């Protein structure tokens, strides 16, 4: 999530949320000097401005001691990018990343991921799949146990990804590394070995030409809508919360559904996040007075409360919001905002759980961009945004059921008429 407008991204071609490009160092500086200066600024900026050290096990001073010599010895900018990536990996924070990459770079999570897996009793288990993308198309299913990636035992694969500067083991670091390696790289197609229920191993081939790939997703309309049974409406936002044109298209969709008895807002395909210039106009359509919707706390300075104002003719009927692992950043903010304002009930699974609001840094010599988590964000009730759990948690252990979140939300709304002021009593 960014407050205000998105900052300029280095590079020209977007891939998994990053620009695929390599910047240029200044001709006036020897490469080693330029890399050292940029690394020092990178390290110091995060040392003073990263907002989540309190929940990380990383020894940030050790990160500098470990990677500054590597930056000094980097023969070219491509190698220097690798050094910065390894230093950032020590934070195991998917909301903190570079804005450039190489073919060896891990894809960003969740934008560049189509598998969500977690360690459960020492096993790497698939808990969600991105609908319509390569992992699902290759035959992977929720509940499967992954034992190897590209011929390497999955435990060895994440050991090579996890940071080397942790003061203590952290399950969050292991889960982050699992997601990162399963997202893969542009360098090679993924081969995933799964332990089947009968004890045999089966290999699944991902990133095939016939698959929908995260690097080249099919272009979808920014906002789609449809009428549901029983006079209800559905609006889906398709990964467009950073595009100001989304606001007008959202207004058009809501106009088509203005007489609906209830509304479902589907945010399950918003992995790339966005900004408040899009989110707040959307929130403003569902309230009749100015209301706070989110709290924040910077590393330095006073805590703040974000307030949204009404916009246009308010939609007053009951609402439900659908979320999942590919609801990220500003999508998460919309969900917790509607929940905090008492305006909607949230259905689905835990979200991407990205840390806070991000700031941008451009390293002066290489012009490499860095995005880092700089402000902690909270639900109005004080719950950290990344810890928010939907009002109704719906997880299908087999992945074979129809859209249970939408089905359950519609049934819930059918039995919950709006109160006099348009607010909806929330289920707990």
Short mmCIF file of C-alpha atoms in Angstrom, two decimals:
data_model
loop_
_atom_site.label_atom_id
_atom_site.label_comp_id
_atom_site.label_asym_id
_atom_site.label_seq_id
_atom_site.Cartn_x
_atom_site.Cartn_y
_atom_site.Cartn_z
CA UNK A 1 0.00 0.00 0.00
CA UNK A 2 1.15 3.50 -0.82
CA UNK A 3 -0.45 6.61 0.60
CA UNK A 4 -0.88 9.05 -2.26
CA UNK A 5 0.34 8.49 -5.77
CA UNK A 6 2.56 5.68 -6.87
CA UNK A 7 6.21 6.57 -7.26
CA UNK A 8 8.09 6.14 -10.53
CA UNK A 9 9.50 2.66 -11.02
CA UNK A 10 12.93 2.12 -12.56
CA UNK A 11 12.74 0.10 -15.75
CA UNK A 12 10.22 -0.45 -18.47
CA UNK A 13 8.89 -4.01 -18.39
CA UNK A 14 6.88 -5.21 -15.41
CA UNK A 15 7.30 -8.78 -14.23
CA UNK A 16 5.71 -10.14 -11.08
CA UNK A 17 5.48 -6.62 -9.69
CA UNK A 18 9.07 -5.68 -10.58
CA UNK A 19 10.75 -3.97 -13.49
CA UNK A 20 12.97 -6.29 -15.50
CA UNK A 21 15.88 -4.03 -16.11
CA UNK A 22 19.39 -3.22 -14.94
CA UNK A 23 20.25 0.39 -14.24
CA UNK A 24 23.49 2.16 -15.03
CA UNK A 25 26.12 3.28 -12.58
CA UNK A 26 27.54 6.77 -12.83
CA UNK A 27 30.51 6.98 -15.20
CA UNK A 28 32.23 9.30 -12.75
CA UNK A 29 32.53 6.66 -10.04
CA UNK A 30 34.42 3.34 -10.15
CA UNK A 31 31.93 0.50 -9.84
CA UNK A 32 33.19 -0.68 -6.45
CA UNK A 33 32.90 2.81 -4.96
CA UNK A 34 29.42 3.31 -6.45
CA UNK A 35 28.23 -0.06 -5.16
CA UNK A 36 29.62 0.56 -1.67
CA UNK A 37 27.99 3.99 -1.47
CA UNK A 38 24.65 2.64 -2.64
CA UNK A 39 24.78 -0.34 -0.30
CA UNK A 40 25.63 1.91 2.66
CA UNK A 41 22.66 4.15 1.86
CA UNK A 42 20.37 1.15 1.39
CA UNK A 43 21.43 -0.37 4.71
CA UNK A 44 21.24 2.90 6.66
CA UNK A 45 17.84 3.85 5.23
CA UNK A 46 16.31 0.56 6.32
CA UNK A 47 18.20 0.65 9.62
CA UNK A 48 16.47 3.93 10.44
CA UNK A 49 13.22 3.56 8.53
CA UNK A 50 12.15 -0.11 8.37
CA UNK A 51 9.08 -0.47 10.57
CA UNK A 52 9.03 -4.17 11.42
CA UNK A 53 12.34 -5.01 13.08
CA UNK A 54 10.37 -5.60 16.29
CA UNK A 55 8.84 -8.79 14.87
CA UNK A 56 11.88 -10.02 12.96
CA UNK A 57 14.73 -12.20 14.18
CA UNK A 58 17.23 -10.60 11.81
CA UNK A 59 20.51 -9.15 13.11
CA UNK A 60 20.61 -6.14 10.79
CA UNK A 61 24.15 -5.17 11.81
CA UNK A 62 25.30 -8.63 10.79
CA UNK A 63 23.59 -8.15 7.42
CA UNK A 64 25.87 -5.17 6.77
CA UNK A 65 28.94 -7.04 7.90
CA UNK A 66 28.07 -9.98 5.68
CA UNK A 67 27.00 -8.25 2.48
CA UNK A 68 29.07 -5.04 2.32
CA UNK A 69 32.16 -7.04 1.29
CA UNK A 70 30.07 -8.77 -1.38
CA UNK A 71 28.90 -5.38 -2.65
CA UNK A 72 32.49 -4.17 -2.77
CA UNK A 73 33.54 -7.21 -4.79
CA UNK A 74 30.56 -7.21 -7.18
CA UNK A 75 31.99 -7.21 -10.74
CA UNK A 76 28.95 -5.61 -12.35
CA UNK A 77 25.50 -4.27 -11.64
CA UNK A 78 23.81 -7.60 -12.18
CA UNK A 79 25.91 -9.09 -9.39
CA UNK A 80 25.24 -6.06 -7.18
CA UNK A 81 21.50 -6.57 -7.63
CA UNK A 82 22.00 -10.12 -6.36
CA UNK A 83 23.79 -8.79 -3.28
CA UNK A 84 20.94 -6.39 -2.50
CA UNK A 85 18.39 -9.16 -3.02
CA UNK A 86 20.17 -11.46 -0.58
CA UNK A 87 20.38 -8.66 2.00
CA UNK A 88 16.63 -7.98 1.63
CA UNK A 89 15.89 -11.72 1.89
CA UNK A 90 17.22 -11.53 5.46
CA UNK A 91 14.06 -9.59 6.37
CA UNK A 92 11.71 -12.28 4.99
CA UNK A 93 9.27 -9.50 4.10
CA UNK A 94 7.53 -9.74 0.69
CA UNK A 95 6.53 -6.07 0.91
CA UNK A 96 10.22 -5.06 0.92
CA UNK A 97 11.95 -5.65 -2.40
CA UNK A 98 13.88 -4.19 -5.30
CA UNK A 99 12.15 -2.60 -8.28
CA UNK A 100 14.58 -4.21 -10.72
CA UNK A 101 15.52 -7.84 -11.17
CA UNK A 102 17.48 -10.34 -13.21
CA UNK A 103 16.37 -13.65 -14.68
CA UNK A 104 17.71 -15.32 -11.53
CA UNK A 105 15.56 -13.19 -9.21
CA UNK A 106 12.71 -14.79 -7.33
CA UNK A 107 9.28 -13.62 -8.42
CA UNK A 108 7.48 -11.36 -5.99
CA UNK A 109 4.84 -12.81 -3.67
CA UNK A 110 1.92 -12.62 -4.09
CA UNK A 111 1.94 -10.87 -7.50
CA UNK A 112 4.30 -13.39 -9.09
CA UNK A 113 3.05 -16.46 -7.23
CA UNK A 114 0.43 -19.03 -8.17
CA UNK A 115 1.00 -21.39 -5.19
CA UNK A 116 0.43 -20.66 -1.51
CA UNK A 117 1.98 -23.29 0.72
CA UNK A 118 2.84 -23.53 4.41
CA UNK A 119 4.89 -25.76 6.65
CA UNK A 120 2.57 -28.06 8.57
CA UNK A 121 4.15 -30.61 10.91
CA UNK A 122 7.37 -30.45 8.93
CA UNK A 123 5.63 -30.89 5.56
CA UNK A 124 5.25 -28.33 2.78
CA UNK A 125 1.50 -28.35 2.12
CA UNK A 126 -0.39 -26.41 -0.57
CA UNK A 127 -3.08 -24.32 1.11
CA UNK A 128 -4.26 -22.16 -1.82
CA UNK A 129 -3.82 -21.97 -5.59
CA UNK A 130 -4.29 -18.93 -7.77
CA UNK A 131 -7.32 -19.71 -9.93
CA UNK A 132 -6.64 -20.15 -13.62
CA UNK A 133 -2.85 -20.02 -13.45
CA UNK A 134 -0.10 -22.50 -14.21
CA UNK A 135 0.05 -24.35 -10.89
CA UNK A 136 -3.65 -25.17 -10.99
CA UNK A 137 -3.58 -25.90 -14.72
CA UNK A 138 -0.67 -28.31 -14.25
CA UNK A 139 -2.80 -30.38 -11.87
CA UNK A 140 -1.64 -29.28 -8.43
CA UNK A 141 -4.37 -29.23 -5.80
CA UNK A 142 -4.90 -27.85 -2.32
CA UNK A 143 -3.75 -30.29 0.34
CA UNK A 144 -0.92 -31.81 -1.71
CA UNK A 145 2.46 -32.26 -0.03
CA UNK A 146 5.39 -30.84 -1.99
CA UNK A 147 8.61 -32.80 -1.56
CA UNK A 148 10.90 -31.37 -4.25
CA UNK A 149 11.31 -28.38 -6.56
CA UNK A 150 13.32 -28.76 -9.77
CA UNK A 151 14.75 -32.02 -8.50
CA UNK A 152 15.95 -30.54 -5.20
CA UNK A 153 14.38 -31.58 -1.88
CA UNK A 154 12.13 -28.76 -0.79
CA UNK A 155 13.90 -28.43 2.56
CA UNK A 156 17.21 -27.87 0.77
CA UNK A 157 15.60 -25.37 -1.58
CA UNK A 158 14.36 -23.14 1.22
CA UNK A 159 17.61 -23.51 3.17
CA UNK A 160 19.33 -21.84 0.24
CA UNK A 161 16.80 -19.00 0.28
CA UNK A 162 16.53 -18.25 3.99
CA UNK A 163 18.67 -15.54 5.47
CA UNK A 164 21.95 -16.27 7.21
CA UNK A 165 21.73 -13.50 9.80
CA UNK A 166 18.89 -14.67 12.03
CA UNK A 167 19.35 -14.53 15.78
CA UNK A 168 16.88 -17.40 16.25
CA UNK A 169 14.70 -19.67 14.16
CA UNK A 170 11.43 -18.11 13.04
CA UNK A 171 8.61 -20.13 11.44
CA UNK A 172 7.61 -16.99 9.54
CA UNK A 173 11.02 -17.01 7.82
CA UNK A 174 10.59 -20.64 6.79
CA UNK A 175 7.11 -19.99 5.38
CA UNK A 176 8.35 -16.91 3.52
CA UNK A 177 11.21 -18.90 1.98
CA UNK A 178 8.80 -21.65 0.92
CA UNK A 179 6.57 -19.18 -0.90
CA UNK A 180 9.54 -17.45 -2.49
CA UNK A 181 11.12 -20.59 -3.94
CA UNK A 182 7.78 -21.98 -5.13
CA UNK A 183 7.14 -18.74 -7.05
CA UNK A 184 10.21 -19.60 -9.09
CA UNK A 185 12.28 -17.42 -11.41
CA UNK A 186 12.18 -16.43 -15.07
CA UNK A 187 15.26 -18.55 -15.66
CA UNK A 188 13.55 -21.93 -15.81
CA UNK A 189 10.17 -23.64 -15.76
CA UNK A 190 9.23 -25.22 -12.44
CA UNK A 191 9.03 -28.96 -11.83
CA UNK A 192 7.28 -29.88 -8.58
CA UNK A 193 7.31 -33.35 -7.04
CA UNK A 194 4.35 -34.25 -4.84
CA UNK A 195 3.81 -37.12 -2.43
CA UNK A 196 0.50 -38.66 -3.46
CA UNK A 197 -1.88 -40.26 -0.92
CA UNK A 198 -0.79 -43.76 -2.02
CA UNK A 199 2.84 -42.95 -1.24
CA UNK A 200 4.12 -42.59 -4.79
CA UNK A 201 5.82 -39.46 -6.12
CA UNK A 202 4.31 -37.57 -9.01
CA UNK A 203 5.99 -34.76 -10.92
CA UNK A 204 4.00 -31.74 -12.16
CA UNK A 205 5.36 -29.52 -14.93
CA UNK A 206 4.53 -25.83 -14.55
CA UNK A 207 5.11 -22.76 -16.71
CA UNK A 208 4.28 -24.60 -19.92
CA UNK A 209 3.40 -22.66 -23.11
CA UNK A 210 -0.28 -23.62 -22.84
CA UNK A 211 -0.51 -22.34 -19.25
CA UNK A 212 -1.60 -18.95 -17.98
CA UNK A 213 1.65 -17.60 -16.53
CA UNK A 214 2.11 -14.94 -13.87
CA UNK A 215 4.73 -13.20 -16.03
CA UNK A 216 2.20 -12.63 -18.82
CA UNK A 217 -1.29 -12.62 -17.31
CA UNK A 218 -4.25 -12.29 -19.62
CA UNK A 219 -5.60 -8.77 -19.67
CA UNK A 220 -8.88 -8.55 -17.80
CA UNK A 221 -11.23 -5.63 -17.41
CA UNK A 222 -10.30 -3.58 -14.39
CA UNK A 223 -13.79 -3.88 -12.90
CA UNK A 224 -16.49 -6.42 -13.71
CA UNK A 225 -19.99 -6.76 -12.31
CA UNK A 226 -22.94 -9.08 -12.45
CA UNK A 227 -26.38 -9.55 -10.99
CA UNK A 228 -26.78 -12.44 -8.58
CA UNK A 229 -29.94 -14.31 -7.59
CA UNK A 230 -32.26 -12.81 -5.01
CA UNK A 231 -31.61 -9.27 -6.22
CA UNK A 232 -27.97 -9.10 -5.14
CA UNK A 233 -25.00 -7.69 -7.00
CA UNK A 234 -21.34 -8.62 -7.39
CA UNK A 235 -18.41 -6.33 -8.24
CA UNK A 236 -14.94 -7.73 -8.88
CA UNK A 237 -11.78 -5.61 -8.98
CA UNK A 238 -9.17 -7.30 -11.14
CA UNK A 239 -5.73 -6.27 -9.89
CA UNK A 240 -6.30 -2.63 -10.75
CA UNK A 241 -6.15 -0.76 -7.44
CA UNK A 242 -3.16 1.25 -8.66
CA UNK A 243 -4.93 2.50 -11.78
CA UNK A 244 -6.96 5.68 -11.36
CA UNK A 245 -9.28 4.63 -14.20
CA UNK A 246 -10.58 1.96 -11.84
CA UNK A 247 -12.54 4.58 -9.89
CA UNK A 248 -14.68 5.56 -12.88
CA UNK A 249 -15.25 1.94 -13.87
CA UNK A 250 -16.21 1.11 -10.29
CA UNK A 251 -18.72 3.95 -10.29
CA UNK A 252 -20.19 2.64 -13.53
CA UNK A 253 -20.53 -0.85 -12.08
CA UNK A 254 -22.13 0.43 -8.89
CA UNK A 255 -24.59 2.48 -10.95
CA UNK A 256 -25.73 -0.71 -12.66
CA UNK A 257 -26.32 -2.31 -9.25
CA UNK A 258 -27.73 0.67 -7.37
CA UNK A 259 -31.10 -1.04 -6.86
CA UNK A 260 -29.60 -4.31 -5.63
CA UNK A 261 -30.67 -5.59 -2.22
CA UNK A 262 -27.09 -6.37 -1.18
CA UNK A 263 -23.60 -6.24 -2.68
CA UNK A 264 -20.59 -8.55 -2.73
CA UNK A 265 -17.22 -6.87 -3.35
CA UNK A 266 -14.65 -9.41 -4.54
CA UNK A 267 -11.04 -8.40 -3.77
CA UNK A 268 -9.46 -11.83 -4.22
CA UNK A 269 -7.55 -10.79 -7.33
CA UNK A 270 -5.68 -7.72 -6.11
CA UNK A 271 -2.14 -9.08 -5.57
CA UNK A 272 -0.27 -6.02 -6.84
CA UNK A 273 -1.81 -3.64 -4.32
CA UNK A 274 -2.28 -0.02 -5.32
CA UNK A 275 -2.75 3.32 -3.60
CA UNK A 276 -5.16 5.41 -1.58
CA UNK A 277 -6.04 7.54 -4.61
CA UNK A 278 -8.06 4.55 -5.82
CA UNK A 279 -9.03 2.90 -2.54
CA UNK A 280 -10.53 5.90 -0.77
CA UNK A 281 -12.91 6.93 -3.58
CA UNK A 282 -14.19 3.34 -3.56
CA UNK A 283 -14.65 3.35 0.21
CA UNK A 284 -16.36 6.74 -0.03
CA UNK A 285 -19.26 5.25 -2.01
CA UNK A 286 -20.36 3.15 0.97
CA UNK A 287 -20.64 5.77 3.72
CA UNK A 288 -22.77 8.82 4.45
CA UNK A 289 -20.37 10.68 6.73
CA UNK A 290 -16.60 11.03 7.12
CA UNK A 291 -15.22 8.05 8.99
CA UNK A 292 -11.81 6.71 10.04
CA UNK A 293 -10.92 3.43 8.37
CA UNK A 294 -7.28 2.67 9.21
CA UNK A 295 -4.56 3.59 11.67
CA UNK A 296 -0.83 3.86 11.12
CA UNK A 297 2.39 4.26 13.05
CA UNK A 298 5.65 5.42 11.45
CA UNK A 299 9.06 4.51 12.84
CA UNK A 300 9.44 8.10 14.00
CA UNK A 301 6.67 10.58 14.66
CA UNK A 302 3.10 10.39 15.81
CA UNK A 303 0.58 7.69 15.03
CA UNK A 304 -2.10 8.72 12.57
CA UNK A 305 -5.66 7.82 11.65
CA UNK A 306 -6.78 7.85 8.03
CA UNK A 307 -10.26 9.27 7.42
CA UNK A 308 -12.34 8.79 4.29
CA UNK A 309 -15.12 11.14 3.15
CA UNK A 310 -18.38 10.24 1.42
CA UNK A 311 -18.37 10.48 -2.37
CA UNK A 312 -21.39 10.55 -4.62
CA UNK A 313 -24.65 8.83 -3.79
CA UNK A 314 -23.99 6.35 -1.00
CA UNK A 315 -24.78 2.68 -1.48
CA UNK A 316 -26.56 1.84 1.79
CA UNK A 317 -27.46 -1.83 1.41
CA UNK A 318 -25.74 -4.73 3.21
CA UNK A 319 -22.32 -5.74 1.93
CA UNK A 320 -19.89 -8.63 2.00
CA UNK A 321 -16.21 -8.56 1.02
CA UNK A 322 -14.38 -11.61 -0.36
CA UNK A 323 -10.66 -11.93 0.37
CA UNK A 324 -7.87 -14.48 0.04
CA UNK A 325 -4.11 -14.88 -0.24
CA UNK A 326 -4.07 -12.77 -3.42
CA UNK A 327 -5.74 -9.86 -1.61
CA UNK A 328 -2.72 -7.69 -0.95
CA UNK A 329 -1.67 -4.32 0.43
CA UNK A 330 -4.32 -1.71 -0.44
CA UNK A 331 -6.77 -4.55 -1.07
CA UNK A 332 -6.19 -5.56 2.55
CA UNK A 333 -6.71 -1.94 3.60
CA UNK A 334 -10.11 -1.79 1.86
CA UNK A 335 -11.17 -5.01 3.57
CA UNK A 336 -10.17 -3.96 7.07
CA UNK A 337 -11.57 -0.49 6.45
CA UNK A 338 -15.02 -1.74 5.51
CA UNK A 339 -14.91 -4.10 8.47
CA UNK A 340 -13.72 -1.40 10.86
CA UNK A 341 -16.41 1.03 9.74
CA UNK A 342 -19.01 -1.67 10.38
CA UNK A 343 -19.95 -1.48 6.73
CA UNK A 344 -19.33 -5.05 5.55
CA UNK A 345 -18.70 -8.61 6.65
CA UNK A 346 -15.49 -10.19 5.37
CA UNK A 347 -15.50 -13.75 4.01
CA UNK A 348 -12.64 -15.92 2.79
CA UNK A 349 -9.21 -16.89 4.02
CA UNK A 350 -6.35 -14.93 5.57
CA UNK A 351 -5.02 -12.38 3.10
CA UNK A 352 -1.48 -11.84 1.76
CA UNK A 353 -0.55 -10.28 5.11
CA UNK A 354 1.83 -7.74 3.63
CA UNK A 355 3.55 -5.52 6.15
CA UNK A 356 2.36 -1.95 6.37
CA UNK A 357 2.70 1.04 4.06
CA UNK A 358 5.77 1.23 1.84
CA UNK A 359 8.20 4.01 1.04
CA UNK A 360 10.50 4.15 -2.00
CA UNK A 361 14.23 4.74 -2.17
CA UNK A 362 16.30 5.28 -5.33
CA UNK A 363 19.99 4.52 -4.93
CA UNK A 364 21.86 7.50 -6.42
CA UNK A 365 24.66 5.76 -8.31
CA UNK A 366 22.94 2.73 -9.80
CA UNK A 367 19.42 4.25 -9.85
CA UNK A 368 18.14 0.96 -8.43
CA UNK A 369 14.77 1.37 -6.72
CA UNK A 370 14.00 -0.13 -3.33
CA UNK A 371 10.56 -0.45 -1.75
CA UNK A 372 10.44 -1.04 2.01
CA UNK A 373 7.85 -1.37 4.77
CA UNK A 374 8.04 1.98 6.54
CA UNK A 375 4.80 2.40 8.52
CA UNK A 376 2.92 -0.14 10.56
CA UNK A 377 -0.79 -0.31 9.72
CA UNK A 378 -3.68 -1.30 11.94
CA UNK A 379 -7.39 -2.05 11.90
CA UNK A 380 -9.39 0.52 13.83
CA UNK A 381 -9.62 -1.98 16.70
CA UNK A 382 -5.81 -2.07 16.98
CA UNK A 383 -5.21 -5.38 15.20
CA UNK A 384 -2.16 -5.20 12.91
CA UNK A 385 -3.36 -5.31 9.32
CA UNK A 386 -1.21 -8.35 8.59
CA UNK A 387 -2.87 -10.23 11.47
CA UNK A 388 -6.45 -9.58 10.40
CA UNK A 389 -8.64 -12.67 10.02
CA UNK A 390 -11.92 -12.58 8.05
CA UNK A 391 -15.16 -12.61 10.00
CA UNK A 392 -15.97 -15.94 8.34
CA UNK A 393 -12.91 -18.03 7.52
CA UNK A 394 -13.70 -20.47 4.73
CA UNK A 395 -11.03 -22.93 3.64
CA UNK A 396 -11.67 -25.95 1.46
CA UNK A 397 -9.05 -28.61 2.33
CA UNK A 398 -9.45 -30.33 -1.03
CA UNK A 399 -9.80 -27.33 -3.34
CA UNK A 400 -12.55 -29.17 -5.20
CA UNK A 401 -15.61 -27.29 -3.97
CA UNK A 402 -17.33 -24.48 -5.90
CA UNK A 403 -16.82 -20.89 -4.76
CA UNK A 404 -17.68 -21.45 -1.12
CA UNK A 405 -16.82 -17.89 -0.09
CA UNK A 406 -19.22 -16.33 -2.58
CA UNK A 407 -21.91 -18.93 -1.83
CA UNK A 408 -21.65 -18.37 1.92
CA UNK A 409 -21.59 -14.59 1.58
CA UNK A 410 -24.74 -14.58 -0.56
CA UNK A 411 -26.57 -16.83 1.89
CA UNK A 412 -25.48 -14.64 4.78
CA UNK A 413 -26.62 -11.45 3.08
CA UNK A 414 -29.96 -12.99 2.20
CA UNK A 415 -30.68 -13.38 5.90
CA UNK A 416 -29.34 -10.00 7.05
CA UNK A 417 -31.48 -7.00 6.11
CA UNK A 418 -29.90 -3.56 6.38
CA UNK A 419 -30.51 -1.53 9.49
CA UNK A 420 -31.97 1.95 9.30
CA UNK A 421 -28.67 3.71 8.64
CA UNK A 422 -27.43 1.16 6.13
CA UNK A 423 -24.96 -0.53 8.46
CA UNK A 424 -24.69 -4.31 8.61
CA UNK A 425 -24.39 -6.21 11.86
CA UNK A 426 -21.14 -8.15 11.63
CA UNK A 427 -20.90 -11.87 12.24
CA UNK A 428 -18.25 -13.00 14.69
#
